[in-house]
Tab-separated table of C-alpha atoms and ligand atoms in Angstrom:
chain	number	residue	atom	x	y	z
A	1	UNK	CA	82.789	142.692	103.296
A	2	UNK	CA	81.524	140.065	105.680
A	3	UNK	CA	84.137	137.439	104.756
A	4	UNK	CA	86.978	139.849	105.274
A	5	UNK	CA	85.738	140.702	108.713
A	6	UNK	CA	85.275	137.055	109.609
A	7	UNK	CA	88.831	135.917	108.871
A	8	UNK	CA	90.449	139.314	108.817
A	9	UNK	CA	92.001	139.159	105.360
A	10	UNK	CA	91.157	139.824	101.755
A	11	UNK	CA	91.309	136.193	100.713
A	12	UNK	CA	88.349	135.291	102.858
A	13	UNK	CA	90.220	132.285	104.200
A	14	UNK	CA	92.701	131.503	106.907
A	15	UNK	CA	95.705	130.503	104.820
A	16	UNK	CA	99.273	129.246	105.037
A	17	UNK	CA	101.890	130.281	102.502
A	18	UNK	CA	104.342	127.427	101.962
A	19	UNK	CA	107.029	129.363	100.138
A	20	UNK	CA	108.517	132.682	101.176
A	21	UNK	CA	112.203	133.459	100.763
A	22	UNK	CA	114.337	135.232	103.327
A	23	UNK	CA	117.831	136.406	102.385
A	24	UNK	CA	120.931	137.851	103.940
A	25	UNK	CA	122.784	140.838	102.510
A	26	UNK	CA	126.279	139.775	103.469
A	27	UNK	CA	128.130	137.054	105.278
A	28	UNK	CA	128.864	139.308	108.242
A	29	UNK	CA	125.234	138.972	109.283
A	30	UNK	CA	125.962	135.328	110.024
A	31	UNK	CA	129.125	135.987	112.026
A	32	UNK	CA	127.424	135.860	115.447
A	33	UNK	CA	126.466	132.262	114.617
A	34	UNK	CA	129.794	131.113	113.181
A	35	UNK	CA	132.637	129.705	115.321
A	36	UNK	CA	135.638	132.043	115.541
A	37	UNK	CA	138.032	129.834	113.528
A	38	UNK	CA	135.598	129.533	110.663
A	39	UNK	CA	134.919	133.234	110.742
A	40	UNK	CA	138.663	133.814	110.241
A	41	UNK	CA	138.747	131.329	107.414
A	42	UNK	CA	135.800	132.952	105.631
A	43	UNK	CA	137.460	136.333	106.106
A	44	UNK	CA	140.665	134.996	104.543
A	45	UNK	CA	138.621	133.619	101.663
A	46	UNK	CA	136.679	136.852	101.326
A	47	UNK	CA	133.551	134.866	100.533
A	48	UNK	CA	130.584	136.728	99.163
A	49	UNK	CA	127.733	134.291	99.535
A	50	UNK	CA	125.202	136.659	98.048
A	51	UNK	CA	126.765	136.478	94.608
A	52	UNK	CA	126.280	133.117	92.996
A	53	UNK	CA	125.355	134.747	89.721
A	54	UNK	CA	128.715	134.793	88.054
A	55	UNK	CA	129.434	131.076	87.942
A	56	UNK	CA	125.832	130.218	87.079
A	57	UNK	CA	124.930	129.278	83.557
A	58	UNK	CA	121.439	130.610	84.020
A	59	UNK	CA	121.114	134.256	84.897
A	60	UNK	CA	117.680	135.858	84.931
A	61	UNK	CA	117.219	137.726	81.640
A	62	UNK	CA	115.555	140.701	83.321
A	63	UNK	CA	118.312	141.207	85.851
A	64	UNK	CA	117.049	139.588	88.987
A	65	UNK	CA	114.874	136.882	90.432
A	66	UNK	CA	113.161	139.204	92.922
A	67	UNK	CA	110.329	141.708	92.694
A	68	UNK	CA	111.881	145.161	92.452
A	69	UNK	CA	109.124	146.540	94.663
A	70	UNK	CA	110.112	144.080	97.395
A	71	UNK	CA	113.433	145.844	97.947
A	72	UNK	CA	113.645	147.366	101.400
A	73	UNK	CA	115.340	150.700	101.936
A	74	UNK	CA	118.584	148.937	102.750
A	75	UNK	CA	119.553	145.592	101.323
A	76	UNK	CA	118.143	143.118	98.841
A	77	UNK	CA	114.551	141.879	98.555
A	78	UNK	CA	113.799	139.355	101.276
A	79	UNK	CA	116.534	140.579	103.591
A	80	UNK	CA	114.417	142.583	106.028
A	81	UNK	CA	111.750	140.840	108.125
A	82	UNK	CA	110.174	144.155	109.091
A	83	UNK	CA	109.759	145.061	105.432
A	84	UNK	CA	108.319	141.601	104.620
A	85	UNK	CA	105.899	142.058	107.493
A	86	UNK	CA	104.824	145.452	106.216
A	87	UNK	CA	104.591	144.456	102.566
A	88	UNK	CA	103.184	140.959	102.897
A	89	UNK	CA	102.162	139.743	106.349
A	90	UNK	CA	100.207	142.781	107.498
A	91	UNK	CA	98.119	143.415	104.388
A	92	UNK	CA	97.547	139.777	103.407
A	93	UNK	CA	97.380	138.313	106.910
A	94	UNK	CA	98.543	134.733	106.365
A	95	UNK	CA	98.205	132.452	109.373
A	96	UNK	CA	101.780	131.243	108.844
A	97	UNK	CA	104.415	131.502	106.147
A	98	UNK	CA	107.122	128.926	105.653
A	99	UNK	CA	110.552	130.447	105.148
A	100	UNK	CA	112.581	128.529	102.600
A	101	UNK	CA	116.093	130.041	102.543
A	102	UNK	CA	117.690	129.764	99.122
A	103	UNK	CA	121.201	131.020	99.813
A	104	UNK	CA	122.140	127.990	101.947
A	105	UNK	CA	120.420	125.664	99.478
A	106	UNK	CA	122.553	127.119	96.691
A	107	UNK	CA	125.592	125.663	98.452
A	108	UNK	CA	124.718	122.287	96.900
A	109	UNK	CA	127.180	123.237	94.193
A	110	UNK	CA	130.022	123.728	96.680
A	111	UNK	CA	132.422	120.962	97.584
A	112	UNK	CA	133.881	121.923	100.962
A	113	UNK	CA	131.531	119.970	103.183
A	114	UNK	CA	132.707	121.414	106.499
A	115	UNK	CA	132.263	124.969	105.265
A	116	UNK	CA	128.795	124.139	103.963
A	117	UNK	CA	127.771	122.504	107.244
A	118	UNK	CA	129.103	125.465	109.259
A	119	UNK	CA	127.304	128.038	107.139
A	120	UNK	CA	124.094	126.019	107.004
A	121	UNK	CA	123.916	125.934	110.795
A	122	UNK	CA	124.628	129.653	110.917
A	123	UNK	CA	121.834	130.369	108.435
A	124	UNK	CA	119.432	128.281	110.502
A	125	UNK	CA	120.321	130.068	113.731
A	126	UNK	CA	120.186	133.454	112.044
A	127	UNK	CA	116.700	132.942	110.591
A	128	UNK	CA	115.361	131.465	113.811
A	129	UNK	CA	116.546	134.440	115.782
A	130	UNK	CA	116.085	137.269	113.306
A	131	UNK	CA	112.886	136.152	111.609
A	132	UNK	CA	110.856	133.575	113.560
A	133	UNK	CA	111.388	135.453	116.803
A	134	UNK	CA	110.575	138.734	115.108
A	135	UNK	CA	107.119	137.549	114.050
A	136	UNK	CA	105.746	134.150	114.915
A	137	UNK	CA	103.928	133.915	111.633
A	138	UNK	CA	107.349	133.228	110.129
A	139	UNK	CA	108.284	129.582	110.545
A	140	UNK	CA	111.447	128.032	109.184
A	141	UNK	CA	112.183	125.124	106.892
A	142	UNK	CA	115.639	124.545	108.387
A	143	UNK	CA	118.233	123.764	105.772
A	144	UNK	CA	120.456	120.693	105.905
A	145	UNK	CA	123.589	120.040	103.904
A	146	UNK	CA	122.933	116.957	101.766
A	147	UNK	CA	126.670	116.477	101.218
A	148	UNK	CA	126.955	114.647	104.549
A	149	UNK	CA	123.720	112.981	105.650
A	150	UNK	CA	125.081	112.179	109.117
A	151	UNK	CA	125.933	115.794	109.842
A	152	UNK	CA	122.597	116.803	108.327
A	153	UNK	CA	120.848	114.440	110.740
A	154	UNK	CA	122.830	115.918	113.627
A	155	UNK	CA	121.677	119.401	112.617
A	156	UNK	CA	118.043	118.247	112.636
A	157	UNK	CA	118.556	116.816	116.130
A	158	UNK	CA	120.271	120.025	117.246
A	159	UNK	CA	117.447	122.437	116.405
A	160	UNK	CA	114.519	120.280	115.292
A	161	UNK	CA	112.613	120.947	118.508
A	162	UNK	CA	112.873	124.727	118.192
A	163	UNK	CA	109.314	126.116	118.026
A	164	UNK	CA	110.288	128.175	114.978
A	165	UNK	CA	111.199	125.098	112.922
A	166	UNK	CA	108.418	123.468	110.933
A	167	UNK	CA	110.235	121.477	108.231
A	168	UNK	CA	113.567	120.255	106.940
A	169	UNK	CA	114.663	121.766	103.646
A	170	UNK	CA	116.661	119.168	101.757
A	171	UNK	CA	118.490	120.682	98.775
A	172	UNK	CA	119.178	117.964	96.254
A	173	UNK	CA	122.400	116.553	94.903
A	174	UNK	CA	122.430	114.466	91.757
A	175	UNK	CA	121.164	111.545	93.828
A	176	UNK	CA	117.476	110.761	93.758
A	177	UNK	CA	115.425	111.037	96.923
A	178	UNK	CA	114.517	107.359	97.114
A	179	UNK	CA	118.185	106.473	97.481
A	180	UNK	CA	119.279	105.076	100.877
A	181	UNK	CA	121.981	107.759	100.868
A	182	UNK	CA	119.421	110.152	102.397
A	183	UNK	CA	118.063	107.704	105.012
A	184	UNK	CA	119.851	109.295	108.024
A	185	UNK	CA	118.175	112.598	107.164
A	186	UNK	CA	114.758	110.984	106.901
A	187	UNK	CA	115.243	109.125	110.187
A	188	UNK	CA	116.113	112.320	112.031
A	189	UNK	CA	113.184	114.213	110.469
A	190	UNK	CA	110.775	111.477	111.531
A	191	UNK	CA	112.248	111.500	115.019
A	192	UNK	CA	111.447	115.218	115.264
A	193	UNK	CA	108.100	114.847	113.474
A	194	UNK	CA	109.257	117.255	110.771
A	195	UNK	CA	108.388	116.910	107.087
A	196	UNK	CA	111.028	116.997	104.368
A	197	UNK	CA	110.589	119.643	101.725
A	198	UNK	CA	112.684	120.068	98.653
A	199	UNK	CA	112.819	123.177	96.524
A	200	UNK	CA	114.561	124.349	93.404
A	201	UNK	CA	118.041	125.584	94.395
A	202	UNK	CA	118.947	127.514	91.259
A	203	UNK	CA	122.034	125.369	90.787
A	204	UNK	CA	120.349	122.683	88.687
A	205	UNK	CA	122.122	121.985	85.450
A	206	UNK	CA	124.917	124.438	86.236
A	207	UNK	CA	127.444	122.374	88.167
A	208	UNK	CA	128.761	118.860	88.558
A	209	UNK	CA	127.172	117.093	91.506
A	210	UNK	CA	123.829	118.900	91.471
A	211	UNK	CA	120.755	117.534	89.664
A	212	UNK	CA	121.341	117.330	85.939
A	213	UNK	CA	118.623	118.239	83.472
A	214	UNK	CA	117.440	115.609	81.045
A	215	UNK	CA	118.368	115.262	77.449
A	216	UNK	CA	121.023	117.925	77.182
A	217	UNK	CA	122.057	121.305	78.439
A	218	UNK	CA	119.473	124.061	78.003
A	219	UNK	CA	120.805	127.318	76.597
A	220	UNK	CA	118.648	129.935	78.295
A	221	UNK	CA	117.217	130.707	81.716
A	222	UNK	CA	113.790	130.286	80.168
A	223	UNK	CA	114.484	126.792	78.872
A	224	UNK	CA	115.852	125.724	82.209
A	225	UNK	CA	112.977	127.314	84.134
A	226	UNK	CA	110.490	125.324	82.106
A	227	UNK	CA	112.505	122.129	82.458
A	228	UNK	CA	112.988	122.242	86.222
A	229	UNK	CA	109.923	120.051	86.661
A	230	UNK	CA	112.052	117.178	85.332
A	231	UNK	CA	113.880	117.101	88.631
A	232	UNK	CA	110.707	116.778	90.641
A	233	UNK	CA	109.433	114.126	88.247
A	234	UNK	CA	112.552	111.992	88.599
A	235	UNK	CA	112.573	112.350	92.361
A	236	UNK	CA	108.890	111.562	92.649
A	237	UNK	CA	109.338	108.357	90.636
A	238	UNK	CA	112.359	107.473	92.738
A	239	UNK	CA	110.516	107.965	96.032
A	240	UNK	CA	107.604	105.844	94.876
A	241	UNK	CA	109.435	103.024	93.141
A	242	UNK	CA	112.207	102.743	95.724
A	243	UNK	CA	109.421	102.091	98.245
A	244	UNK	CA	110.447	104.941	100.522
A	245	UNK	CA	107.167	104.906	102.407
A	246	UNK	CA	107.395	101.147	102.907
A	247	UNK	CA	110.643	101.869	104.682
A	248	UNK	CA	109.435	105.071	106.419
A	249	UNK	CA	105.631	105.028	106.603
A	250	UNK	CA	105.456	108.223	108.661
A	251	UNK	CA	107.751	110.271	106.410
A	252	UNK	CA	106.127	113.364	104.851
A	253	UNK	CA	107.598	114.914	101.703
A	254	UNK	CA	106.731	118.031	99.701
A	255	UNK	CA	107.945	119.370	96.384
A	256	UNK	CA	108.025	123.153	96.595
A	257	UNK	CA	108.140	125.479	93.579
A	258	UNK	CA	107.937	122.739	91.024
A	259	UNK	CA	104.294	123.496	90.190
A	260	UNK	CA	101.935	120.562	89.882
A	261	UNK	CA	100.256	120.324	86.492
A	262	UNK	CA	102.815	117.658	85.531
A	263	UNK	CA	101.766	115.411	88.414
A	264	UNK	CA	98.547	114.120	86.850
A	265	UNK	CA	100.044	112.612	83.658
A	266	UNK	CA	102.963	111.238	85.671
A	267	UNK	CA	100.573	109.536	88.097
A	268	UNK	CA	98.719	108.017	85.142
A	269	UNK	CA	101.954	106.701	83.701
A	270	UNK	CA	103.220	105.422	87.019
A	271	UNK	CA	99.962	103.605	87.730
A	272	UNK	CA	99.899	102.003	84.298
A	273	UNK	CA	103.505	100.938	84.504
A	274	UNK	CA	103.126	99.532	88.024
A	275	UNK	CA	100.167	97.506	86.791
A	276	UNK	CA	102.331	96.079	84.037
A	277	UNK	CA	105.716	95.720	85.701
A	278	UNK	CA	104.969	95.314	89.398
A	279	UNK	CA	107.445	92.432	89.568
A	280	UNK	CA	110.288	94.912	89.028
A	281	UNK	CA	109.501	96.703	92.315
A	282	UNK	CA	107.321	94.261	94.272
A	283	UNK	CA	107.701	96.348	97.415
A	284	UNK	CA	105.350	98.885	95.846
A	285	UNK	CA	102.096	97.523	97.176
A	286	UNK	CA	99.494	99.973	95.930
A	287	UNK	CA	98.911	102.301	93.034
A	288	UNK	CA	101.633	104.961	92.894
A	289	UNK	CA	98.922	107.625	92.682
A	290	UNK	CA	97.557	106.433	96.020
A	291	UNK	CA	101.008	106.507	97.604
A	292	UNK	CA	101.514	110.039	96.292
A	293	UNK	CA	98.173	111.286	97.560
A	294	UNK	CA	98.796	109.854	101.011
A	295	UNK	CA	102.395	110.895	101.596
A	296	UNK	CA	103.493	113.616	99.202
A	297	UNK	CA	102.447	117.221	98.794
A	298	UNK	CA	103.052	119.782	96.036
A	299	UNK	CA	102.917	123.539	96.302
A	300	UNK	CA	100.992	125.524	93.750
A	301	UNK	CA	103.484	128.135	92.499
A	302	UNK	CA	104.462	128.723	89.736
A	303	UNK	CA	100.906	128.175	88.590
A	304	UNK	CA	100.339	127.238	85.000
A	305	UNK	CA	97.839	129.646	83.531
A	306	UNK	CA	95.987	128.206	80.555
A	307	UNK	CA	93.971	130.662	78.508
A	308	UNK	CA	90.816	129.079	79.860
A	309	UNK	CA	91.371	128.994	83.607
A	310	UNK	CA	88.612	126.478	84.132
A	311	UNK	CA	90.929	123.924	82.512
A	312	UNK	CA	93.287	124.272	85.471
A	313	UNK	CA	90.355	123.866	87.836
A	314	UNK	CA	89.313	120.697	85.991
A	315	UNK	CA	92.843	119.380	86.172
A	316	UNK	CA	92.900	119.907	89.940
A	317	UNK	CA	89.629	117.996	90.135
A	318	UNK	CA	90.929	115.215	87.877
A	319	UNK	CA	94.007	114.692	90.009
A	320	UNK	CA	92.138	114.960	93.314
A	321	UNK	CA	94.394	117.915	93.989
A	322	UNK	CA	92.386	119.126	96.940
A	323	UNK	CA	93.926	116.274	98.887
A	324	UNK	CA	97.574	117.111	98.272
A	325	UNK	CA	98.164	120.610	96.936
A	326	UNK	CA	99.293	123.448	99.215
A	327	UNK	CA	99.230	127.141	98.402
A	328	UNK	CA	102.549	128.935	97.978
A	329	UNK	CA	103.291	132.474	96.835
A	330	UNK	CA	107.083	132.504	96.360
A	331	UNK	CA	107.143	136.051	97.774
A	332	UNK	CA	109.284	138.120	97.085
A	333	UNK	CA	110.255	136.597	93.758
A	334	UNK	CA	109.437	137.881	90.307
A	335	UNK	CA	107.099	135.005	89.510
A	336	UNK	CA	105.113	135.079	92.766
A	337	UNK	CA	101.445	134.101	92.825
A	338	UNK	CA	99.630	136.342	95.253
A	339	UNK	CA	96.823	134.717	97.223
A	340	UNK	CA	94.143	137.236	96.323
A	341	UNK	CA	94.755	136.777	92.612
A	342	UNK	CA	95.042	133.055	91.997
A	343	UNK	CA	92.900	129.926	92.223
A	344	UNK	CA	89.820	132.052	92.686
A	345	UNK	CA	87.591	129.738	90.698
A	346	UNK	CA	87.964	126.752	93.023
A	347	UNK	CA	85.021	125.568	95.073
A	348	UNK	CA	85.010	126.475	98.741
A	349	UNK	CA	86.057	123.076	100.084
A	350	UNK	CA	88.935	122.705	97.618
A	351	UNK	CA	90.173	126.195	98.352
A	352	UNK	CA	90.004	125.613	102.092
A	353	UNK	CA	92.109	122.458	101.754
A	354	UNK	CA	94.662	123.921	99.362
A	355	UNK	CA	95.061	127.232	101.168
A	356	UNK	CA	95.033	125.919	104.711
A	357	UNK	CA	94.072	122.398	105.768
A	358	UNK	CA	96.682	120.462	103.805
A	359	UNK	CA	99.575	122.649	104.941
A	360	UNK	CA	98.316	122.868	108.531
A	361	UNK	CA	98.385	119.094	108.647
A	362	UNK	CA	101.643	118.648	106.730
A	363	UNK	CA	103.642	121.195	108.754
A	364	UNK	CA	101.690	120.539	111.979
A	365	UNK	CA	100.696	124.197	112.126
A	366	UNK	CA	97.047	124.155	113.090
B	1	UNK	CA	76.614	71.775	80.776
B	2	UNK	CA	79.666	69.599	81.339
B	3	UNK	CA	81.759	68.972	78.254
B	4	UNK	CA	84.408	66.269	77.972
B	5	UNK	CA	87.599	67.894	76.670
B	6	UNK	CA	90.255	65.189	76.831
B	7	UNK	CA	92.223	62.932	79.144
B	8	UNK	CA	94.600	64.277	81.770
B	9	UNK	CA	97.717	63.042	79.968
B	10	UNK	CA	96.867	65.296	77.033
B	11	UNK	CA	97.606	68.328	79.196
B	12	UNK	CA	101.135	69.446	80.125
B	13	UNK	CA	101.805	71.138	83.450
B	14	UNK	CA	101.879	74.955	83.295
B	15	UNK	CA	100.473	74.898	79.789
B	16	UNK	CA	97.055	75.100	78.253
B	17	UNK	CA	94.985	73.586	75.528
B	18	UNK	CA	92.657	75.618	73.406
B	19	UNK	CA	89.081	74.430	73.581
B	20	UNK	CA	86.124	75.538	71.452
B	21	UNK	CA	82.654	75.006	72.856
B	22	UNK	CA	80.045	76.480	70.589
B	23	UNK	CA	81.197	80.024	70.035
B	24	UNK	CA	83.169	80.113	73.287
B	25	UNK	CA	86.959	80.139	73.103
B	26	UNK	CA	88.508	78.691	76.244
B	27	UNK	CA	91.916	77.729	77.466
B	28	UNK	CA	92.210	74.851	79.897
B	29	UNK	CA	95.283	74.964	82.078
B	30	UNK	CA	97.000	72.215	84.008
B	31	UNK	CA	98.697	73.364	87.199
B	32	UNK	CA	100.300	71.480	90.050
B	33	UNK	CA	97.075	72.182	91.958
B	34	UNK	CA	94.709	70.926	89.275
B	35	UNK	CA	92.936	72.031	86.133
B	36	UNK	CA	91.471	75.458	85.471
B	37	UNK	CA	89.721	77.036	82.527
B	38	UNK	CA	89.791	80.658	81.476
B	39	UNK	CA	88.604	82.708	78.573
B	40	UNK	CA	91.192	82.757	75.836
B	41	UNK	CA	91.588	86.504	75.608
B	42	UNK	CA	93.157	89.056	77.882
B	43	UNK	CA	90.570	91.512	79.232
B	44	UNK	CA	92.944	94.374	78.466
B	45	UNK	CA	93.611	94.491	74.725
B	46	UNK	CA	92.419	91.049	73.798
B	47	UNK	CA	95.597	89.104	73.021
B	48	UNK	CA	95.236	85.331	73.122
B	49	UNK	CA	96.901	83.674	76.115
B	50	UNK	CA	97.384	80.510	74.061
B	51	UNK	CA	101.131	80.556	73.742
B	52	UNK	CA	101.617	81.580	77.359
B	53	UNK	CA	103.087	79.315	80.019
B	54	UNK	CA	102.053	79.664	83.619
B	55	UNK	CA	104.671	81.156	85.871
B	56	UNK	CA	105.184	82.508	89.390
B	57	UNK	CA	105.582	86.078	90.479
B	58	UNK	CA	107.378	88.395	92.842
B	59	UNK	CA	105.301	88.590	95.988
B	60	UNK	CA	104.813	91.927	97.779
B	61	UNK	CA	108.038	92.330	99.734
B	62	UNK	CA	110.247	94.723	101.662
B	63	UNK	CA	112.222	97.329	99.706
B	64	UNK	CA	114.997	95.779	97.641
B	65	UNK	CA	114.061	92.211	98.570
B	66	UNK	CA	112.647	89.782	96.048
B	67	UNK	CA	110.380	86.964	97.141
B	68	UNK	CA	109.319	84.538	94.450
B	69	UNK	CA	105.979	82.826	94.985
B	70	UNK	CA	102.781	81.402	93.440
B	71	UNK	CA	104.897	79.214	91.209
B	72	UNK	CA	102.888	77.895	88.274
B	73	UNK	CA	99.696	79.721	89.277
B	74	UNK	CA	100.223	83.029	87.559
B	75	UNK	CA	98.978	83.871	84.126
B	76	UNK	CA	101.076	86.800	82.925
B	77	UNK	CA	99.832	88.404	79.740
B	78	UNK	CA	102.421	88.214	76.967
B	79	UNK	CA	101.696	91.796	75.909
B	80	UNK	CA	101.458	94.325	78.756
B	81	UNK	CA	102.305	91.805	81.466
B	82	UNK	CA	99.166	92.104	83.578
B	83	UNK	CA	99.126	89.218	86.010
B	84	UNK	CA	96.174	87.049	86.988
B	85	UNK	CA	95.651	84.145	89.329
B	86	UNK	CA	94.819	81.356	86.881
B	87	UNK	CA	92.646	79.658	89.505
B	88	UNK	CA	90.251	82.571	89.915
B	89	UNK	CA	90.935	84.896	86.997
B	90	UNK	CA	91.483	87.686	89.523
B	91	UNK	CA	94.240	90.269	88.909
B	92	UNK	CA	97.103	89.982	91.391
B	93	UNK	CA	97.547	92.292	94.375
B	94	UNK	CA	94.937	94.846	93.367
B	95	UNK	CA	96.738	95.897	90.207
B	96	UNK	CA	93.530	95.851	88.148
B	97	UNK	CA	89.816	95.520	88.446
B	98	UNK	CA	89.226	93.638	85.185
B	99	UNK	CA	89.175	89.878	85.651
B	100	UNK	CA	89.417	86.938	83.286
B	101	UNK	CA	86.279	84.881	83.147
B	102	UNK	CA	86.851	81.359	84.462
B	103	UNK	CA	84.895	78.138	84.068
B	104	UNK	CA	84.643	75.136	86.436
B	105	UNK	CA	86.783	72.139	85.481
B	106	UNK	CA	86.451	68.641	86.927
B	107	UNK	CA	88.370	65.411	86.479
B	108	UNK	CA	86.713	62.017	86.660
B	109	UNK	CA	88.637	58.808	85.919
B	110	UNK	CA	91.343	60.709	84.125
B	111	UNK	CA	88.778	62.484	82.020
B	112	UNK	CA	88.707	66.280	82.043
B	113	UNK	CA	85.379	68.119	81.862
B	114	UNK	CA	84.646	71.806	81.621
B	115	UNK	CA	81.372	73.401	82.467
B	116	UNK	CA	80.319	76.241	80.239
B	117	UNK	CA	77.480	78.356	81.454
C	1	LIG	S1	96.654	92.612	76.300
C	1	LIG	FE1	96.972	91.621	78.144
C	1	LIG	S2	97.819	93.058	79.422
C	1	LIG	FE2	97.466	94.092	77.621
């Protein structure tokens, strides 16, 4: 096939995957990156960071959140960069994949700030050394601990210039992103020309201090999965109506793994409400939809799949999605969207922007 | 054609009087800057502005700062609160594209005239 030969992959496009998840199998893997005293403390505590299942309200009904076929010979899915290379990078040939580590982000539900900060740094160092140096197509969204924005900012300044870092992963507390609480993190990210991404942490609705879900407590994993978009909606409204980009015009923000089909009706509602009640937030100086299109990005997975797939295509057109959507697979998770199988009905220009241009610009990866 | 619609003292500041000229329904407003005439109805869902008093607004500002301005020059719809500059009928700060039609008003010897085209 001519296209395949041209770009060297089956998608027919140079593409960036904005959501791939690396994991560790046990805490000992982080020990080379943890100060001796903390290592002793974690040993005393006998911490098993890989098991957050037990205290969680929402356990996957089919046993796991990963693809069973993504399990390497030794360890859990996502724990072996060589296996990820063999199973995903080599056959699909992405230009870059953004690593979004979920184990450190799950520490949003912890309370011991110093332990969280120590482990977060260790995770960052581990992934930079073991993954981004293993294959330069892997690039890291370095995690920060939102529990202490000043220490989070210091972490960004510590490793933000590393060539393997392409974004700051901000796991969320029950404080909305427009709140000045996060300003030190934003300032440091801007200083290092890194975008902020936020991603579902799996802790939502399970613990005090992490984002609560609206209206009540869902009973099942399924209910919560469907409702996770609420968190992105609230944070998007907060960012816009708190005037975050008035304060930080060069800040770049992305919502990862929240899907996007909810964005269009929310933009409509935000625009209408701004028109009516602008005096409530007079620092918002243009239509919220314009602010969103300029400064905020959304990744595509998990894609909504209406019976008639052209409806999704129309929705992307209606929302001008080619300007602000970025492809993501969520490899190696159970609900991944593989690049050869999704969004195939988009026109060439839209596909080019969603699969490559928007992310290349957002993460500065061209 | 210029129509005489009353003497200045018949108009209260920041308020309007309803004027009928032929089939046209107008409101004539007295502001601290002078007299202005607009169509009676909001271009959105058609409510009458008759009971509305002119006000000011919050000017575009820095985050979490409020800056009151345009005192007495803002026509804020009583229903969905769209705001217009009463002098021009233009929506404020690019919030809308629909405008309110306005009509020229002049004052001669205390007499107020409106020109309906
Ligand atoms: S009727 Fe005037 S703003 Fe809706």
